[in-house]
Amino acid sequence: MVGSESRYRAFLDTLRQDHLRRDLTSVVVRDARTLEAGGRSYVNLASNDYLALRFHAALIERAVEWAGRYGTGSGASRLVTGNLDLFDGIEAKVARLKNKPAALVMASGFQANAAVLQALFDRTVLGAEPLVFADRLNHASMHFGCKAAGVRQQRYRHGDALHLAELLTQFQGDSRPKFILTESVFSMDGDVAPLPEIARLARAHQATLIVDDAHATGILGDGGAGLSDGADIVIGTFSKALGSFGAYVASSIALRDYLVNRCSGFIYSTALPPPVLGAIDAALDLVPGLDAERSLVAGLAADFRAAAKERGYDTGASATQIVPLIVGTAEAALKLGGELRQAGLWATPIRPPTVPQGTARVRLAFTAAHANADIDRLLEVLGQAVVPEPDKAASL
Ligand SMILES: Cc1ncc(COP(=O)(O)O)c(C=O)c1O
């Protein structure tokens, strides 16, 4: 350990020099809009609780009720200790929301991508290493799942259906099973994948389309159903707009049964605890009726984006509640994040390797807990900050 410890320290030193070191900052959360740190209050612009559900009375009540009735833990994996009947109701609700025959609850979004993709791409079951066509900016957990399966990804340019079509055509005569893997809304850019084109390509090339709907479920689509129309398999999380924790896979019944038998992250992991299931269950009941919240959030983000662009900020291709301010270097992102923090606004600088080199940014996420006054304040502070020169940013 002594020798390795010095290497870990050296790694951290290098990160610090490169403005890439991350540290945990303790905060106290009072409600969906505000948090406190170091005795000061901040408007929280960094949370994925897009519908502000985590403090909703219905979620808290059902979480408390289910904790009281079923206990605080689930005791073992669903195959070992018996499958709490609570899962049946939740999985039926998810399947209905996603318009799929079946759903399976998993432990977390990261774990679902890591474990489900590993199981889906299992070459011993498929008979060959599958061909996996993946958006270059897919979430780390999707890359992790591919890596765990030992699959080499064919990566297409971000959001570029033409490039995907070229790659698929290159492998047209290849009989190996094909999969296309994308997020619907990209977590660090807030842009939307061209899903209708991608779904068309999937059909034309007999590829299975897997969509990670983490940042759309609840907050986008009809009745908050997300943006996964046309996907064969949808993976998503309850940790963002649904205000809780845990994840799901929505699919055919056969695929669900396959995962129960083959997905090690499902088989060998303790089931989600009853209070968490209570919060998920209540959120699923509320989501279809939250159109007013969805349009409030969309309006806040659209107004902010237009005004930020007017002030010279680069918001990329954002079209959703996630709006990045792309500034280029990690140092510039830290500086802008620091200025916002000074002004009582909590927004996180996002740096490589989470985003590609030269595209460091401050990521803003708007929620139903925000109001126009928060946007005004944000714009006021951004108006006083120095906007990094775009070509300087692009060259880094
Ligand atoms: C696209 C995407 N997929 C999966 C995850 C992981 O979800 P969870 O936070 O539930 O582990 C995230 C969030 O971090 C995400 O942005």
GROMACS .gro file of C-alpha atoms in nm, residues 29-387:
model
  359
   29VAL     CA    1  -3.042   2.081   0.145
   30ARG     CA    2  -3.346   2.270   0.272
   31ASP     CA    3  -3.582   2.228  -0.021
   32ALA     CA    4  -3.574   2.161  -0.395
   33ARG     CA    5  -3.456   2.517  -0.473
   34THR     CA    6  -3.201   2.600  -0.209
   35LEU     CA    7  -2.902   2.450  -0.040
   36GLU     CA    8  -2.665   2.578   0.223
   37ALA     CA    9  -2.289   2.546   0.237
   38GLY     CA   10  -2.047   2.709   0.481
   39GLY     CA   11  -2.338   2.886   0.648
   40ARG     CA   12  -2.451   3.054   0.325
   41SER     CA   13  -2.763   2.989   0.119
   42TYR     CA   14  -2.748   2.921  -0.258
   43VAL     CA   15  -3.000   2.875  -0.537
   44ASN     CA   16  -2.941   2.520  -0.654
   45LEU     CA   17  -2.885   2.515  -1.031
   46ALA     CA   18  -2.706   2.182  -1.031
   47SER     CA   19  -2.976   1.932  -0.942
   48ASN     CA   20  -3.144   1.683  -1.176
   49ASP     CA   21  -3.459   1.689  -0.963
   50TYR     CA   22  -3.627   1.857  -1.262
   51LEU     CA   23  -3.983   1.828  -1.130
   52ALA     CA   24  -3.883   1.922  -0.775
   53LEU     CA   25  -4.038   1.597  -0.654
   54ARG     CA   26  -3.790   1.498  -0.386
   55PHE     CA   27  -3.963   1.720  -0.130
   56HIS     CA   28  -4.313   1.646  -0.259
   57ALA     CA   29  -4.546   1.544   0.024
   58ALA     CA   30  -4.682   1.244  -0.169
   59LEU     CA   31  -4.334   1.091  -0.218
   60ILE     CA   32  -4.234   1.151   0.141
   61GLU     CA   33  -4.562   1.011   0.274
   62ARG     CA   34  -4.542   0.692   0.072
   63ALA     CA   35  -4.172   0.647   0.154
   64VAL     CA   36  -4.251   0.677   0.525
   65GLU     CA   37  -4.558   0.455   0.497
   66TRP     CA   38  -4.370   0.179   0.314
   67ALA     CA   39  -4.078   0.201   0.557
   68GLY     CA   40  -4.323   0.152   0.842
   69ARG     CA   41  -4.503  -0.137   0.673
   70TYR     CA   42  -4.215  -0.320   0.504
   71GLY     CA   43  -3.901  -0.204   0.687
   72THR     CA   44  -3.604   0.003   0.580
   73GLY     CA   45  -3.422  -0.265   0.384
   74SER     CA   46  -3.521  -0.543   0.151
   75GLY     CA   47  -3.298  -0.810   0.302
   76ALA     CA   48  -3.148  -0.973  -0.005
   77SER     CA   49  -3.168  -0.991  -0.382
   78ARG     CA   50  -3.512  -1.037  -0.536
   79LEU     CA   51  -3.432  -1.392  -0.642
   80VAL     CA   52  -3.310  -1.492  -0.299
   81THR     CA   53  -3.545  -1.345  -0.042
   82GLY     CA   54  -3.863  -1.344  -0.242
   83ASN     CA   55  -3.981  -1.074  -0.473
   84LEU     CA   56  -4.163  -0.805  -0.271
   85ASP     CA   57  -4.500  -0.759  -0.436
   86LEU     CA   58  -4.429  -0.383  -0.438
   87PHE     CA   59  -4.213  -0.436  -0.745
   88ASP     CA   60  -4.503  -0.572  -0.950
   89GLY     CA   61  -4.702  -0.251  -0.919
   90ILE     CA   62  -4.403  -0.029  -0.994
   91GLU     CA   63  -4.292  -0.234  -1.293
   92ALA     CA   64  -4.645  -0.229  -1.435
   93LYS     CA   65  -4.648   0.151  -1.402
   94VAL     CA   66  -4.309   0.186  -1.572
   95ALA     CA   67  -4.411  -0.047  -1.855
   96ARG     CA   68  -4.726   0.162  -1.907
   97LEU     CA   69  -4.533   0.491  -1.902
   98LYS     CA   70  -4.283   0.355  -2.155
   99ASN     CA   71  -4.543   0.174  -2.364
  100LYS     CA   72  -4.356  -0.156  -2.335
  101PRO     CA   73  -4.479  -0.503  -2.240
  102ALA     CA   74  -4.251  -0.531  -1.936
  103ALA     CA   75  -4.013  -0.352  -1.703
  104LEU     CA   76  -3.751  -0.450  -1.449
  105VAL     CA   77  -3.635  -0.233  -1.159
  106MET     CA   78  -3.259  -0.209  -1.110
  107ALA     CA   79  -3.041  -0.055  -0.837
  108SER     CA   80  -2.923   0.268  -1.005
  109GLY     CA   81  -2.885   0.417  -1.350
  110PHE     CA   82  -2.512   0.360  -1.355
  111GLN     CA   83  -2.550   0.005  -1.233
  112ALA     CA   84  -2.828  -0.064  -1.486
  113ASN     CA   85  -2.618   0.048  -1.782
  114ALA     CA   86  -2.311  -0.130  -1.656
  115ALA     CA   87  -2.488  -0.457  -1.580
  116VAL     CA   88  -2.766  -0.469  -1.841
  117LEU     CA   89  -2.539  -0.388  -2.135
  118GLN     CA   90  -2.292  -0.648  -2.017
  119ALA     CA   91  -2.571  -0.906  -2.017
  120LEU     CA   92  -2.720  -0.795  -2.350
  121PHE     CA   93  -2.385  -0.803  -2.529
  122ASP     CA   94  -2.287  -1.144  -2.392
  123ARG     CA   95  -2.111  -1.317  -2.682
  124THR     CA   96  -2.160  -1.661  -2.533
  125VAL     CA   97  -2.535  -1.609  -2.565
  126LEU     CA   98  -2.531  -1.417  -2.896
  127GLY     CA   99  -2.287  -1.654  -3.060
  128ALA     CA  100  -2.054  -1.371  -3.163
  129GLU     CA  101  -1.923  -1.038  -3.042
  130PRO     CA  102  -2.206  -0.799  -3.126
  131LEU     CA  103  -2.158  -0.484  -3.330
  132VAL     CA  104  -2.239  -0.192  -3.104
  133PHE     CA  105  -2.286   0.150  -3.265
  134ALA     CA  106  -2.267   0.415  -2.995
  135ASP     CA  107  -2.287   0.794  -2.978
  136ARG     CA  108  -1.945   0.929  -2.886
  137LEU     CA  109  -2.085   1.132  -2.597
  138ASN     CA  110  -2.279   0.853  -2.430
  139HIS     CA  111  -2.272   0.848  -2.051
  140ALA     CA  112  -1.973   0.685  -1.879
  141SER     CA  113  -2.195   0.403  -1.750
  142MET     CA  114  -2.277   0.294  -2.106
  143HIS     CA  115  -1.909   0.281  -2.196
  144PHE     CA  116  -1.854   0.086  -1.877
  145GLY     CA  117  -2.120  -0.170  -1.976
  146CYS     CA  118  -1.961  -0.215  -2.320
  147LYS     CA  119  -1.620  -0.255  -2.162
  148ALA     CA  120  -1.752  -0.509  -1.914
  149ALA     CA  121  -1.892  -0.711  -2.205
  150GLY     CA  122  -1.557  -0.689  -2.386
  151VAL     CA  123  -1.721  -0.515  -2.682
  152ARG     CA  124  -1.536  -0.273  -2.908
  153GLN     CA  125  -1.777   0.013  -2.985
  154GLN     CA  126  -1.824   0.165  -3.328
  155ARG     CA  127  -1.857   0.524  -3.217
  156TYR     CA  128  -2.043   0.772  -3.433
  157ARG     CA  129  -2.009   1.149  -3.413
  158HIS     CA  130  -2.232   1.299  -3.147
  159GLY     CA  131  -2.594   1.319  -3.260
  160ASP     CA  132  -2.492   1.251  -3.620
  161ALA     CA  133  -2.739   1.010  -3.783
  162LEU     CA  134  -2.557   1.042  -4.117
  163HIS     CA  135  -2.234   0.918  -3.964
  164LEU     CA  136  -2.425   0.637  -3.796
  165ALA     CA  137  -2.578   0.546  -4.134
  166GLU     CA  138  -2.228   0.534  -4.289
  167LEU     CA  139  -2.101   0.302  -4.019
  168LEU     CA  140  -2.404   0.076  -4.042
  169THR     CA  141  -2.362   0.059  -4.420
  170GLN     CA  142  -1.996  -0.038  -4.376
  171PHE     CA  143  -2.112  -0.341  -4.180
  172GLN     CA  144  -2.416  -0.414  -4.395
  173GLY     CA  145  -2.315  -0.766  -4.492
  174ASP     CA  146  -2.201  -0.856  -4.142
  175SER     CA  147  -2.427  -1.114  -3.981
  176ARG     CA  148  -2.329  -1.037  -3.622
  177PRO     CA  149  -2.610  -0.902  -3.399
  178LYS     CA  150  -2.624  -0.521  -3.416
  179PHE     CA  151  -2.714  -0.272  -3.146
  180ILE     CA  152  -2.741   0.107  -3.146
  181LEU     CA  153  -2.682   0.280  -2.818
  182THR     CA  154  -2.771   0.642  -2.741
  183GLU     CA  155  -2.901   0.875  -2.476
  184SER     CA  156  -3.224   1.058  -2.562
  185VAL     CA  157  -3.122   1.382  -2.389
  186PHE     CA  158  -2.750   1.415  -2.335
  187SER     CA  159  -2.667   1.481  -1.975
  188MET     CA  160  -2.394   1.740  -2.018
  189ASP     CA  161  -2.525   1.915  -2.331
  190GLY     CA  162  -2.901   1.910  -2.292
  191ASP     CA  163  -2.941   1.836  -2.661
  192VAL     CA  164  -3.173   1.572  -2.803
  193ALA     CA  165  -3.060   1.275  -3.016
  194PRO     CA  166  -3.222   1.252  -3.362
  195LEU     CA  167  -3.424   0.954  -3.244
  196PRO     CA  168  -3.674   0.923  -3.533
  197GLU     CA  169  -3.382   0.892  -3.781
  198ILE     CA  170  -3.190   0.661  -3.552
  199ALA     CA  171  -3.498   0.440  -3.508
  200ARG     CA  172  -3.542   0.428  -3.886
  201LEU     CA  173  -3.179   0.323  -3.929
  202ALA     CA  174  -3.218   0.060  -3.660
  203ARG     CA  175  -3.513  -0.091  -3.844
  204ALA     CA  176  -3.342  -0.073  -4.185
  205HIS     CA  177  -3.030  -0.248  -4.051
  206GLN     CA  178  -3.209  -0.484  -3.814
  207ALA     CA  179  -3.028  -0.336  -3.519
  208THR     CA  180  -3.168  -0.333  -3.166
  209LEU     CA  181  -3.207   0.026  -3.046
  210ILE     CA  182  -3.124   0.089  -2.680
  211VAL     CA  183  -3.203   0.436  -2.545
  212ASP     CA  184  -3.095   0.577  -2.210
  213ASP     CA  185  -3.387   0.805  -2.125
  214ALA     CA  186  -3.244   0.925  -1.793
  215HIS     CA  187  -3.283   1.299  -1.857
  216ALA     CA  188  -3.613   1.287  -2.044
  217THR     CA  189  -3.824   1.053  -1.831
  218GLY     CA  190  -4.076   1.253  -1.630
  219ILE     CA  191  -3.981   1.590  -1.770
  220LEU     CA  192  -4.020   1.549  -2.148
  221GLY     CA  193  -4.254   1.369  -2.386
  222ASP     CA  194  -4.631   1.319  -2.365
  223GLY     CA  195  -4.735   1.289  -2.003
  224GLY     CA  196  -4.367   1.281  -1.904
  225ALA     CA  197  -4.316   0.951  -2.085
  226GLY     CA  198  -3.971   1.057  -2.205
  227LEU     CA  199  -3.835   1.051  -2.557
  228SER     CA  200  -3.777   0.683  -2.615
  229ASP     CA  201  -4.040   0.616  -2.883
  230GLY     CA  202  -3.896   0.373  -3.134
  231ALA     CA  203  -3.650   0.218  -2.889
  232ASP     CA  204  -3.654  -0.159  -2.842
  233ILE     CA  205  -3.505  -0.131  -2.495
  234VAL     CA  206  -3.528   0.173  -2.269
  235ILE     CA  207  -3.302   0.221  -1.969
  236GLY     CA  208  -3.365   0.503  -1.727
  237THR     CA  209  -3.334   0.618  -1.373
  238PHE     CA  210  -3.568   0.726  -1.094
  239SER     CA  211  -3.296   0.952  -0.956
  240LYS     CA  212  -3.357   1.257  -1.173
  241ALA     CA  213  -3.705   1.394  -1.261
  242LEU     CA  214  -3.864   1.120  -1.048
  243GLY     CA  215  -3.697   1.260  -0.740
  244SER     CA  216  -3.580   0.937  -0.586
  245PHE     CA  217  -3.329   0.661  -0.663
  246GLY     CA  218  -3.306   0.338  -0.858
  247ALA     CA  219  -3.346   0.255  -1.225
  248TYR     CA  220  -3.548   0.054  -1.472
  249VAL     CA  221  -3.525  -0.134  -1.799
  250ALA     CA  222  -3.840  -0.137  -2.015
  251SER     CA  223  -3.849  -0.405  -2.281
  252SER     CA  224  -4.020  -0.717  -2.414
  253ILE     CA  225  -4.122  -0.986  -2.165
  254ALA     CA  226  -3.858  -1.224  -2.302
  255LEU     CA  227  -3.584  -0.970  -2.252
  256ARG     CA  228  -3.696  -0.902  -1.896
  257ASP     CA  229  -3.690  -1.276  -1.824
  258TYR     CA  230  -3.345  -1.300  -1.982
  259LEU     CA  231  -3.213  -1.023  -1.754
  260VAL     CA  232  -3.358  -1.193  -1.446
  261ASN     CA  233  -3.155  -1.499  -1.545
  262ARG     CA  234  -2.841  -1.346  -1.688
  263CYS     CA  235  -2.783  -0.992  -1.556
  264SER     CA  236  -2.534  -1.028  -1.271
  265GLY     CA  237  -2.604  -0.675  -1.146
  266PHE     CA  238  -2.965  -0.782  -1.092
  267ILE     CA  239  -2.905  -1.132  -0.963
  268TYR     CA  240  -2.629  -1.054  -0.714
  269SER     CA  241  -2.746  -0.720  -0.574
  270THR     CA  242  -2.987  -0.649  -0.287
  271ALA     CA  243  -3.326  -0.520  -0.399
  272LEU     CA  244  -3.408  -0.150  -0.354
  273PRO     CA  245  -3.538  -0.073  -0.003
  274PRO     CA  246  -3.913  -0.020   0.058
  275PRO     CA  247  -3.894   0.356   0.139
  276VAL     CA  248  -3.723   0.416  -0.196
  277LEU     CA  249  -3.985   0.203  -0.369
  278GLY     CA  250  -4.255   0.410  -0.199
  279ALA     CA  251  -4.109   0.734  -0.336
  280ILE     CA  252  -4.078   0.582  -0.685
  281ASP     CA  253  -4.435   0.454  -0.675
  282ALA     CA  254  -4.575   0.792  -0.573
  283ALA     CA  255  -4.367   0.974  -0.837
  284LEU     CA  256  -4.496   0.741  -1.108
  285ASP     CA  257  -4.852   0.824  -1.002
  286LEU     CA  258  -4.785   1.199  -1.018
  287VAL     CA  259  -4.579   1.229  -1.336
  288PRO     CA  260  -4.855   1.206  -1.602
  289GLY     CA  261  -5.038   1.499  -1.440
  290LEU     CA  262  -4.741   1.738  -1.419
  291ASP     CA  263  -4.779   1.917  -1.754
  292ALA     CA  264  -4.779   2.260  -1.586
  293GLU     CA  265  -4.443   2.186  -1.420
  294ARG     CA  266  -4.301   2.053  -1.746
  295SER     CA  267  -4.397   2.365  -1.937
  296LEU     CA  268  -4.271   2.592  -1.658
  297VAL     CA  269  -3.928   2.427  -1.672
  298ALA     CA  270  -3.917   2.431  -2.053
  299GLY     CA  271  -4.008   2.801  -2.051
  300LEU     CA  272  -3.745   2.894  -1.793
  301ALA     CA  273  -3.474   2.707  -1.986
  302ALA     CA  274  -3.577   2.857  -2.322
  303ASP     CA  275  -3.585   3.214  -2.185
  304PHE     CA  276  -3.251   3.165  -2.017
  305ARG     CA  277  -3.090   3.015  -2.327
  306ALA     CA  278  -3.202   3.302  -2.550
  307ALA     CA  279  -3.080   3.566  -2.306
  308ALA     CA  280  -2.747   3.388  -2.240
  309LYS     CA  281  -2.680   3.364  -2.614
  310GLU     CA  282  -2.754   3.735  -2.649
  311ARG     CA  283  -2.486   3.798  -2.389
  312GLY     CA  284  -2.234   3.599  -2.592
  313TYR     CA  285  -2.247   3.265  -2.410
  314ASP     CA  286  -2.218   2.936  -2.596
  315THR     CA  287  -2.504   2.708  -2.491
  316GLY     CA  288  -2.420   2.443  -2.751
  317ALA     CA  289  -2.718   2.260  -2.898
  318SER     CA  290  -2.916   2.260  -2.572
  319ALA     CA  291  -3.291   2.232  -2.627
  320THR     CA  292  -3.403   2.109  -2.286
  321GLN     CA  293  -3.391   2.188  -1.914
  322ILE     CA  294  -3.013   2.125  -1.918
  323VAL     CA  295  -2.820   2.429  -2.041
  324PRO     CA  296  -2.440   2.427  -2.055
  325LEU     CA  297  -2.233   2.743  -2.067
  326ILE     CA  298  -1.939   2.611  -2.268
  327VAL     CA  299  -1.626   2.808  -2.188
  328GLY     CA  300  -1.340   2.587  -2.315
  329THR     CA  301  -1.072   2.535  -2.053
  330ALA     CA  302  -1.114   2.370  -1.717
  331GLU     CA  303  -0.969   2.685  -1.561
  332ALA     CA  304  -1.231   2.905  -1.729
  333ALA     CA  305  -1.510   2.673  -1.613
  334LEU     CA  306  -1.381   2.686  -1.255
  335LYS     CA  307  -1.362   3.063  -1.275
  336LEU     CA  308  -1.717   3.105  -1.401
  337GLY     CA  309  -1.846   2.850  -1.149
  338GLY     CA  310  -1.664   3.047  -0.876
  339GLU     CA  311  -1.821   3.376  -0.983
  340LEU     CA  312  -2.169   3.225  -0.977
  341ARG     CA  313  -2.100   3.076  -0.636
  342GLN     CA  314  -1.986   3.416  -0.504
  343ALA     CA  315  -2.323   3.549  -0.613
  344GLY     CA  316  -2.517   3.277  -0.430
  345LEU     CA  317  -2.582   3.054  -0.733
  346TRP     CA  318  -2.478   2.689  -0.711
  347ALA     CA  319  -2.376   2.559  -1.054
  348THR     CA  320  -2.109   2.303  -1.117
  349PRO     CA  321  -1.811   2.333  -1.351
  350ILE     CA  322  -1.791   2.018  -1.565
  351ARG     CA  323  -1.444   1.934  -1.692
  352PRO     CA  324  -1.269   1.655  -1.882
  353PRO     CA  325  -1.291   1.360  -1.878
  354THR     CA  326  -1.667   1.408  -1.818
  355VAL     CA  327  -1.673   1.627  -2.131
  356PRO     CA  328  -1.422   1.636  -2.420
  357GLN     CA  329  -1.105   1.846  -2.393
  358GLY     CA  330  -1.163   2.210  -2.481
  359THR     CA  331  -1.535   2.199  -2.397
  360ALA     CA  332  -1.532   2.248  -2.020
  361ARG     CA  333  -1.848   2.417  -1.907
  362VAL     CA  334  -2.075   2.519  -1.628
  363ARG     CA  335  -2.382   2.299  -1.644
  364LEU     CA  336  -2.711   2.454  -1.542
  365ALA     CA  337  -3.023   2.250  -1.478
  366PHE     CA  338  -3.361   2.419  -1.442
  367THR     CA  339  -3.632   2.270  -1.227
  368ALA     CA  340  -3.993   2.334  -1.131
  369ALA     CA  341  -3.864   2.489  -0.808
  370HIS     CA  342  -3.707   2.781  -0.996
  371ALA     CA  343  -3.879   3.108  -1.075
  372ASN     CA  344  -3.821   3.391  -1.321
  373ALA     CA  345  -3.641   3.586  -1.050
  374ASP     CA  346  -3.375   3.312  -1.035
  375ILE     CA  347  -3.315   3.344  -1.409
  376ASP     CA  348  -3.294   3.724  -1.378
  377ARG     CA  349  -3.035   3.693  -1.104
  378LEU     CA  350  -2.836   3.439  -1.304
  379LEU     CA  351  -2.836   3.664  -1.610
  380GLU     CA  352  -2.735   3.962  -1.402
  381VAL     CA  353  -2.429   3.775  -1.272
  382LEU     CA  354  -2.345   3.636  -1.616
  383GLY     CA  355  -2.372   3.989  -1.758
  384GLN     CA  356  -2.093   4.097  -1.524
  385ALA     CA  357  -1.871   3.792  -1.586
  386VAL     CA  358  -1.613   3.793  -1.863
  387VAL     CA  359  -1.726   3.567  -2.149
   0.00000   0.00000   0.00000
